[in-house]
Amino acid sequence: MTEKKELTNFSKEELEKEIESLGEKAFRVKQIWQWVYFRGVTDFMQMSNISLSLRQKLSEKYTITRPKVITEQVSIDKTHKWLLEFQDGERVEMVYIPEKDRGAVCISTQVGCAMGCKFCHTGSQKFTRNLTVSEIVGQFMVARDAYNEWPSPTNEIRYLSNIVVMGMGEPLNNLDNVVKALNIITDGDGIAISRRRVTMSTSGIAPRIVDAMEKTGVRLAVSLHAPNNSIRSQIMPINDKFKIEEVMKACSEYQRKDHSRYITFEYLMLKGLNDTEQHAKELISLLKSYKIRATFNLIPFNPWPGCNFEPSDKKTVEAFSKILDNAGFAAPIRVARGQDILAACGQLKSKHKKPN
Ligand code: SF4
């Protein structure tokens, strides 16, 4: 017997071809799509407006799989973390960060990460493989299952309202699958999350930034974390390959093409390393010299076991924020969430790898 194909790996166009190859009309795709991505069903037999013979054909050839939930933890601030396992036993973590009447799901794009950012607990786990389209989309569908947000809400009230592609991995190094996955997630016939509610964060793979943003149409965040090359190279090895200037040029090119888009610069506040008044001023002149319109996201560092950095003092972070703000760059200080369950930014890690 031939192995069943994973249906959620297909883009809509690819699914049309698959369905046509079964001798069916392409319009069936919309019906199947709505069952899978609007209603969230995983059993073809539940697709009641589709003929029994097609349901049987689909069941023979395809499968709709979710990543398996291995553990779940809910923090005292209601941040929810899942350890998910894929078919080959590889695992990633996913986090839901709830606000009052909405919330963001932080999804991963790779198992492990090759970027090796020194401050990142996630990055200390070595790169294993890219996630498939189905594995990326499947993460969000697990969250939807957990919060019973099927069928997709058709009004703006959604608990799972936003997606941040900021979990494990560098999305621009798995771009083809990420583009396909985001196209599925944002498709209006299914999950229908608006592209403006999706933010993709890169460590600064400069040559791919413009292309990635054109293909996905989502919001751009860049992990900057330093005002100059000498500090950035100390904490982000990728900076040896793509210097700050290249990243800035790519950002400015992106904004030249789409004037309405602000960029978010993620900036981790590390005591004594990147957090002085001088550093804030350097950042301002850097951005001004490339005419970049941006906001900063100042992130208090969440120490993890074995790390070599300390968080900046609260007063230092506030002063830093004020300097940027006075120069026209909004720089809110991110409130750390889920610290008690290591679910905060940069703390994700699939540490419970399946035992052999
Ligand atoms: S910060 Fe992002 S890019 Fe850097 S090591 Fe961590 S997961 Fe990878």
Short mmCIF file of C-alpha atoms and ligand atoms in Angstrom, two decimals:
data_model
loop_
_atom_site.label_atom_id
_atom_site.label_comp_id
_atom_site.label_asym_id
_atom_site.label_seq_id
_atom_site.Cartn_x
_atom_site.Cartn_y
_atom_site.Cartn_z
CA MET A 1 0.00 0.00 0.00
CA THR A 2 1.36 3.44 -0.90
CA GLU A 3 1.88 5.83 1.96
CA LYS A 4 -0.86 8.41 2.43
CA LYS A 5 -0.02 12.02 1.57
CA GLU A 6 -0.40 14.76 4.16
CA LEU A 7 -3.17 17.00 2.84
CA THR A 8 -2.10 20.08 4.78
CA ASN A 9 1.22 20.13 2.94
CA PHE A 10 -0.50 21.32 -0.23
CA SER A 11 -1.08 24.90 -1.29
CA LYS A 12 -4.57 25.55 -2.67
CA GLU A 13 -3.27 25.35 -6.24
CA GLU A 14 -1.50 22.08 -5.53
CA LEU A 15 -4.61 20.67 -3.90
CA GLU A 16 -6.61 21.55 -7.02
CA LYS A 17 -4.21 19.47 -9.10
CA GLU A 18 -4.46 16.57 -6.64
CA ILE A 19 -8.25 16.63 -6.73
CA GLU A 20 -8.29 16.85 -10.52
CA SER A 21 -5.99 13.83 -10.64
CA LEU A 22 -8.75 11.94 -8.80
CA GLY A 23 -11.10 12.77 -11.68
CA GLU A 24 -12.98 15.38 -9.63
CA LYS A 25 -13.85 18.96 -10.45
CA ALA A 26 -11.63 21.72 -9.02
CA PHE A 27 -14.56 23.38 -7.17
CA ARG A 28 -14.48 20.48 -4.69
CA VAL A 29 -11.28 22.00 -3.36
CA LYS A 30 -13.14 24.91 -1.81
CA GLN A 31 -15.42 22.49 0.05
CA ILE A 32 -12.53 20.35 1.28
CA TRP A 33 -10.55 23.46 2.19
CA GLN A 34 -13.40 24.78 4.30
CA TRP A 35 -13.77 21.50 6.16
CA VAL A 36 -10.08 21.35 6.93
CA TYR A 37 -9.22 24.99 7.60
CA PHE A 38 -12.55 26.64 8.45
CA ARG A 39 -14.13 23.84 10.48
CA GLY A 40 -10.96 22.11 11.60
CA VAL A 41 -12.03 18.53 10.87
CA THR A 42 -9.39 15.82 10.61
CA ASP A 43 -11.68 13.01 9.39
CA PHE A 44 -12.74 12.99 5.75
CA MET A 45 -15.90 11.08 6.67
CA GLN A 46 -17.21 14.16 8.49
CA MET A 47 -17.23 16.18 5.24
CA SER A 48 -20.96 15.74 4.84
CA ASN A 49 -21.52 17.85 1.71
CA ILE A 50 -19.04 15.74 -0.25
CA SER A 51 -20.09 12.51 -1.95
CA LEU A 52 -19.34 9.32 -0.09
CA SER A 53 -17.24 8.00 -2.98
CA LEU A 54 -14.98 11.07 -2.91
CA ARG A 55 -14.70 10.92 0.88
CA GLN A 56 -13.58 7.32 0.57
CA LYS A 57 -11.05 8.19 -2.13
CA LEU A 58 -9.69 11.00 0.00
CA SER A 59 -9.40 8.73 3.04
CA GLU A 60 -7.46 6.16 1.02
CA LYS A 61 -4.96 8.64 -0.38
CA TYR A 62 -4.60 11.42 2.17
CA THR A 63 -4.37 12.09 5.83
CA ILE A 64 -4.89 15.22 7.94
CA THR A 65 -2.51 15.07 10.88
CA ARG A 66 -1.93 17.40 13.78
CA PRO A 67 1.36 17.55 15.65
CA LYS A 68 1.00 15.43 18.78
CA VAL A 69 0.73 17.28 22.06
CA ILE A 70 3.32 15.79 24.44
CA THR A 71 2.99 18.23 27.32
CA GLU A 72 1.10 21.43 28.06
CA GLN A 73 1.78 24.04 30.69
CA VAL A 74 -0.18 27.13 31.61
CA SER A 75 1.69 29.91 33.39
CA ILE A 76 0.28 31.96 36.25
CA ASP A 77 -0.29 34.78 33.75
CA LYS A 78 -2.21 32.32 31.48
CA THR A 79 0.58 32.00 28.92
CA HIS A 80 0.15 28.54 27.44
CA LYS A 81 3.06 26.41 26.23
CA TRP A 82 2.86 23.16 24.30
CA LEU A 83 5.57 20.65 23.53
CA LEU A 84 4.64 19.22 20.15
CA GLU A 85 5.93 16.13 18.41
CA PHE A 86 5.97 15.44 14.68
CA GLN A 87 5.75 12.09 12.92
CA ASP A 88 9.51 11.46 13.00
CA GLY A 89 9.71 12.14 16.74
CA GLU A 90 11.22 15.65 16.42
CA ARG A 91 9.76 18.20 18.76
CA VAL A 92 9.23 21.96 19.05
CA GLU A 93 7.53 24.24 21.52
CA MET A 94 4.69 26.63 20.77
CA VAL A 95 3.38 29.40 22.98
CA TYR A 96 0.09 31.28 23.19
CA ILE A 97 0.28 34.69 24.84
CA PRO A 98 -3.24 35.82 25.73
CA GLU A 99 -4.39 39.41 26.14
CA LYS A 100 -7.83 40.35 27.43
CA ASP A 101 -9.85 39.55 24.33
CA ARG A 102 -7.21 38.43 21.83
CA GLY A 103 -3.77 36.87 21.79
CA ALA A 104 -0.76 35.81 19.76
CA VAL A 105 0.44 32.34 18.98
CA CYS A 106 4.19 32.06 18.60
CA ILE A 107 5.06 29.33 16.10
CA SER A 108 8.31 27.65 15.07
CA THR A 109 9.70 27.07 11.60
CA GLN A 110 12.64 24.73 12.25
CA VAL A 111 13.69 22.08 14.73
CA GLY A 112 16.61 23.72 16.49
CA CYS A 113 18.27 26.77 15.00
CA ALA A 114 21.53 27.24 13.11
CA MET A 115 21.88 30.94 13.94
CA GLY A 116 23.42 30.39 17.35
CA CYS A 117 22.48 33.75 18.91
CA LYS A 118 24.35 33.76 22.19
CA PHE A 119 21.49 35.09 24.30
CA CYS A 120 18.95 32.59 23.00
CA HIS A 121 18.07 29.43 24.83
CA THR A 122 16.31 28.18 21.69
CA GLY A 123 19.44 28.79 19.63
CA SER A 124 21.56 26.69 21.94
CA GLN A 125 19.77 23.65 20.54
CA LYS A 126 21.47 22.64 17.33
CA PHE A 127 19.66 22.77 14.01
CA THR A 128 18.07 19.46 13.01
CA ARG A 129 15.72 20.15 10.11
CA ASN A 130 13.22 22.49 8.51
CA LEU A 131 9.57 22.08 9.37
CA THR A 132 7.21 21.10 6.56
CA VAL A 133 4.26 23.25 5.51
CA SER A 134 1.93 20.92 7.37
CA GLU A 135 4.01 21.07 10.54
CA ILE A 136 3.99 24.88 10.52
CA VAL A 137 0.25 25.19 9.85
CA GLY A 138 -0.45 22.27 12.19
CA GLN A 139 0.97 24.15 15.16
CA PHE A 140 -1.62 26.88 14.85
CA MET A 141 -4.35 24.29 14.35
CA VAL A 142 -3.37 22.62 17.63
CA ALA A 143 -3.85 25.96 19.36
CA ARG A 144 -7.23 26.35 17.66
CA ASP A 145 -8.21 22.87 18.89
CA ALA A 146 -7.19 23.76 22.43
CA TYR A 147 -9.24 26.97 22.51
CA ASN A 148 -12.07 25.44 20.51
CA GLU A 149 -11.86 28.22 17.96
CA TRP A 150 -13.49 26.26 15.15
CA PRO A 151 -15.16 27.13 12.88
CA SER A 152 -12.93 30.15 12.16
CA PRO A 153 -14.57 33.18 13.80
CA THR A 154 -16.01 35.42 11.11
CA ASN A 155 -16.06 38.54 13.24
CA GLU A 156 -12.99 40.23 14.68
CA ILE A 157 -13.37 38.62 18.09
CA ARG A 158 -10.82 35.86 18.27
CA TYR A 159 -8.74 34.67 21.16
CA LEU A 160 -6.12 33.41 18.73
CA SER A 161 -6.02 36.65 16.77
CA ASN A 162 -2.36 37.09 15.91
CA ILE A 163 0.59 34.97 14.88
CA VAL A 164 4.22 35.71 15.51
CA VAL A 165 6.72 33.62 13.56
CA MET A 166 9.29 33.97 16.30
CA GLY A 167 9.56 30.53 17.86
CA MET A 168 12.32 28.10 17.16
CA GLY A 169 14.26 28.64 13.93
CA GLU A 170 15.08 31.29 11.34
CA PRO A 171 12.03 31.53 9.02
CA LEU A 172 14.00 33.01 6.12
CA ASN A 173 16.08 29.85 6.02
CA ASN A 174 12.93 27.80 5.40
CA LEU A 175 11.28 30.35 3.19
CA ASP A 176 9.45 28.17 0.66
CA ASN A 177 7.60 26.24 3.35
CA VAL A 178 6.98 29.36 5.45
CA VAL A 179 5.49 31.21 2.47
CA LYS A 180 3.17 28.31 1.67
CA ALA A 181 2.18 27.89 5.31
CA LEU A 182 1.40 31.60 5.74
CA ASN A 183 -0.62 31.57 2.52
CA ILE A 184 -2.72 28.76 3.97
CA ILE A 185 -3.11 30.44 7.36
CA THR A 186 -4.16 33.76 5.82
CA ASP A 187 -6.48 32.30 3.14
CA GLY A 188 -9.95 33.84 3.56
CA ASP A 189 -11.79 30.54 2.95
CA GLY A 190 -10.16 28.83 5.94
CA ILE A 191 -8.23 29.94 8.99
CA ALA A 192 -8.40 33.51 7.66
CA ILE A 193 -5.95 35.33 9.87
CA SER A 194 -5.31 38.71 8.29
CA ARG A 195 -1.75 39.23 7.00
CA ARG A 196 -1.48 42.41 9.06
CA ARG A 197 -1.90 40.27 12.17
CA VAL A 198 1.05 38.09 11.32
CA THR A 199 4.60 39.17 12.15
CA MET A 200 7.67 37.35 10.92
CA SER A 201 10.93 37.89 12.70
CA THR A 202 14.35 37.40 11.16
CA SER A 203 17.79 37.46 12.69
CA GLY A 204 18.86 39.48 9.62
CA ILE A 205 19.34 37.30 6.54
CA ALA A 206 19.71 40.52 4.56
CA PRO A 207 19.55 39.21 0.96
CA ARG A 208 16.23 37.45 1.58
CA ILE A 209 14.34 40.13 3.50
CA VAL A 210 12.71 41.99 0.59
CA ASP A 211 11.79 38.80 -1.25
CA ALA A 212 10.37 37.19 1.89
CA MET A 213 8.23 40.18 2.72
CA GLU A 214 6.95 40.49 -0.84
CA LYS A 215 6.01 36.83 -0.91
CA THR A 216 4.29 36.77 2.46
CA GLY A 217 2.87 40.29 2.83
CA VAL A 218 3.09 40.02 6.61
CA ARG A 219 4.76 42.40 9.04
CA LEU A 220 8.52 42.45 9.43
CA ALA A 221 10.41 42.28 12.68
CA VAL A 222 14.20 42.21 12.82
CA SER A 223 16.20 40.96 15.78
CA LEU A 224 18.66 43.83 15.99
CA HIS A 225 19.85 43.75 19.61
CA ALA A 226 22.85 46.03 19.03
CA PRO A 227 23.59 49.47 17.61
CA ASN A 228 26.85 48.54 15.86
CA ASN A 229 28.70 45.64 14.28
CA SER A 230 31.16 45.13 17.08
CA ILE A 231 28.47 44.45 19.71
CA ARG A 232 26.15 42.61 17.33
CA SER A 233 28.88 40.23 16.20
CA GLN A 234 29.59 39.36 19.84
CA ILE A 235 26.05 38.13 20.38
CA MET A 236 24.81 37.18 16.90
CA PRO A 237 27.20 35.18 14.71
CA ILE A 238 25.01 35.92 11.65
CA ASN A 239 26.33 39.47 11.84
CA ASP A 240 29.70 38.26 10.56
CA LYS A 241 27.95 37.25 7.37
CA PHE A 242 25.42 40.06 6.99
CA LYS A 243 26.55 43.27 8.66
CA ILE A 244 24.17 45.81 10.15
CA GLU A 245 24.57 48.02 7.08
CA GLU A 246 23.31 45.24 4.79
CA VAL A 247 20.34 44.58 7.06
CA MET A 248 19.51 48.31 7.14
CA LYS A 249 19.75 48.56 3.35
CA ALA A 250 17.35 45.64 3.00
CA CYS A 251 14.94 47.22 5.50
CA SER A 252 15.03 50.54 3.71
CA GLU A 253 14.49 48.83 0.32
CA TYR A 254 11.47 47.03 1.81
CA GLN A 255 10.01 50.30 3.04
CA ARG A 256 10.71 52.01 -0.27
CA LYS A 257 8.47 49.40 -1.91
CA ASP A 258 5.76 49.53 0.74
CA HIS A 259 5.58 52.95 2.33
CA SER A 260 2.91 52.08 4.86
CA ARG A 261 4.91 49.41 6.62
CA TYR A 262 6.71 50.12 9.85
CA ILE A 263 9.42 47.70 10.89
CA THR A 264 9.75 46.44 14.44
CA PHE A 265 13.27 46.09 15.76
CA GLU A 266 13.55 43.59 18.55
CA TYR A 267 16.09 44.78 21.08
CA LEU A 268 17.06 42.64 24.02
CA MET A 269 18.33 44.73 26.93
CA LEU A 270 21.58 43.20 28.16
CA LYS A 271 23.24 44.74 31.19
CA GLY A 272 26.41 46.66 30.37
CA LEU A 273 26.52 45.41 26.80
CA ASN A 274 23.99 47.32 24.68
CA ASP A 275 21.94 49.37 27.11
CA THR A 276 23.65 52.76 27.62
CA GLU A 277 22.55 56.24 26.57
CA GLN A 278 25.33 56.22 23.99
CA HIS A 279 23.98 53.00 22.48
CA ALA A 280 20.49 54.49 22.22
CA LYS A 281 21.88 57.52 20.40
CA GLU A 282 23.87 55.29 18.07
CA LEU A 283 20.69 53.40 17.20
CA ILE A 284 18.87 56.62 16.42
CA SER A 285 21.55 57.86 14.05
CA LEU A 286 21.77 54.42 12.42
CA LEU A 287 18.06 54.38 11.61
CA LYS A 288 17.98 58.02 10.59
CA SER A 289 20.88 57.54 8.20
CA TYR A 290 18.88 54.87 6.36
CA LYS A 291 15.60 56.84 6.71
CA ILE A 292 13.90 53.83 8.29
CA ARG A 293 10.54 54.23 9.99
CA ALA A 294 10.41 51.82 12.84
CA THR A 295 9.36 51.01 16.32
CA PHE A 296 11.45 49.21 18.87
CA ASN A 297 10.40 46.40 21.07
CA LEU A 298 12.61 46.56 24.14
CA ILE A 299 12.80 43.10 25.64
CA PRO A 300 13.93 42.60 29.22
CA PHE A 301 16.28 39.63 29.13
CA ASN A 302 14.90 36.40 30.59
CA PRO A 303 17.84 34.49 32.02
CA TRP A 304 17.88 30.77 31.40
CA PRO A 305 19.97 28.08 33.05
CA GLY A 306 23.61 28.39 31.90
CA CYS A 307 23.41 31.76 30.14
CA ASN A 308 26.16 34.40 30.44
CA PHE A 309 24.07 37.55 30.34
CA GLU A 310 22.25 39.63 32.90
CA PRO A 311 19.12 41.70 32.40
CA SER A 312 19.49 45.49 32.37
CA ASP A 313 18.10 47.36 35.38
CA LYS A 314 14.54 48.58 35.11
CA LYS A 315 15.64 52.24 35.30
CA THR A 316 18.20 51.74 32.53
CA VAL A 317 15.58 50.17 30.27
CA GLU A 318 13.15 53.00 30.97
CA ALA A 319 15.79 55.64 30.21
CA PHE A 320 16.73 53.84 26.99
CA SER A 321 13.09 53.72 25.95
CA LYS A 322 12.66 57.42 26.60
CA ILE A 323 15.63 58.44 24.47
CA LEU A 324 14.32 56.45 21.50
CA ASP A 325 10.82 57.73 22.05
CA ASN A 326 11.96 61.36 22.13
CA ALA A 327 13.66 60.81 18.78
CA GLY A 328 10.39 59.62 17.22
CA PHE A 329 10.90 55.89 17.58
CA ALA A 330 8.25 54.37 19.83
CA ALA A 331 10.01 51.91 22.10
CA PRO A 332 7.63 50.13 24.43
CA ILE A 333 9.10 47.78 26.98
CA ARG A 334 7.77 44.29 26.51
CA VAL A 335 6.21 42.76 29.54
CA ALA A 336 7.77 39.34 30.03
CA ARG A 337 5.17 36.59 29.87
CA GLY A 338 5.24 32.99 30.94
CA GLN A 339 8.58 33.25 32.71
CA ASP A 340 7.67 30.63 35.27
CA ILE A 341 7.29 28.00 32.54
CA LEU A 342 10.22 29.18 30.35
CA ALA A 343 7.80 30.33 27.68
CA ALA A 344 9.16 33.84 27.32
CA CYS A 345 10.99 35.17 24.33
CA GLY A 346 14.10 33.17 23.42
CA GLN A 347 13.42 30.58 26.09
CA LEU A 348 11.78 27.97 23.91
CA LYS A 349 13.51 24.70 23.54
CA SER A 350 12.33 21.19 22.75
CA LYS A 351 14.41 19.90 25.59
CA HIS A 352 12.34 16.77 26.05
CA LYS A 353 13.55 15.17 22.84
CA LYS A 354 11.94 11.81 22.31
CA PRO A 355 14.13 9.14 23.84
CA ASN A 356 15.51 6.65 21.31
S1 SF4 B 1 17.07 34.28 18.41
FE1 SF4 B 1 15.98 33.27 16.74
S2 SF4 B 1 17.54 33.16 15.13
FE2 SF4 B 1 18.68 33.52 17.03
S3 SF4 B 1 19.21 31.47 17.76
FE3 SF4 B 1 17.26 32.07 18.72
S4 SF4 B 1 15.71 31.13 17.41
FE4 SF4 B 1 17.60 31.20 16.22
#
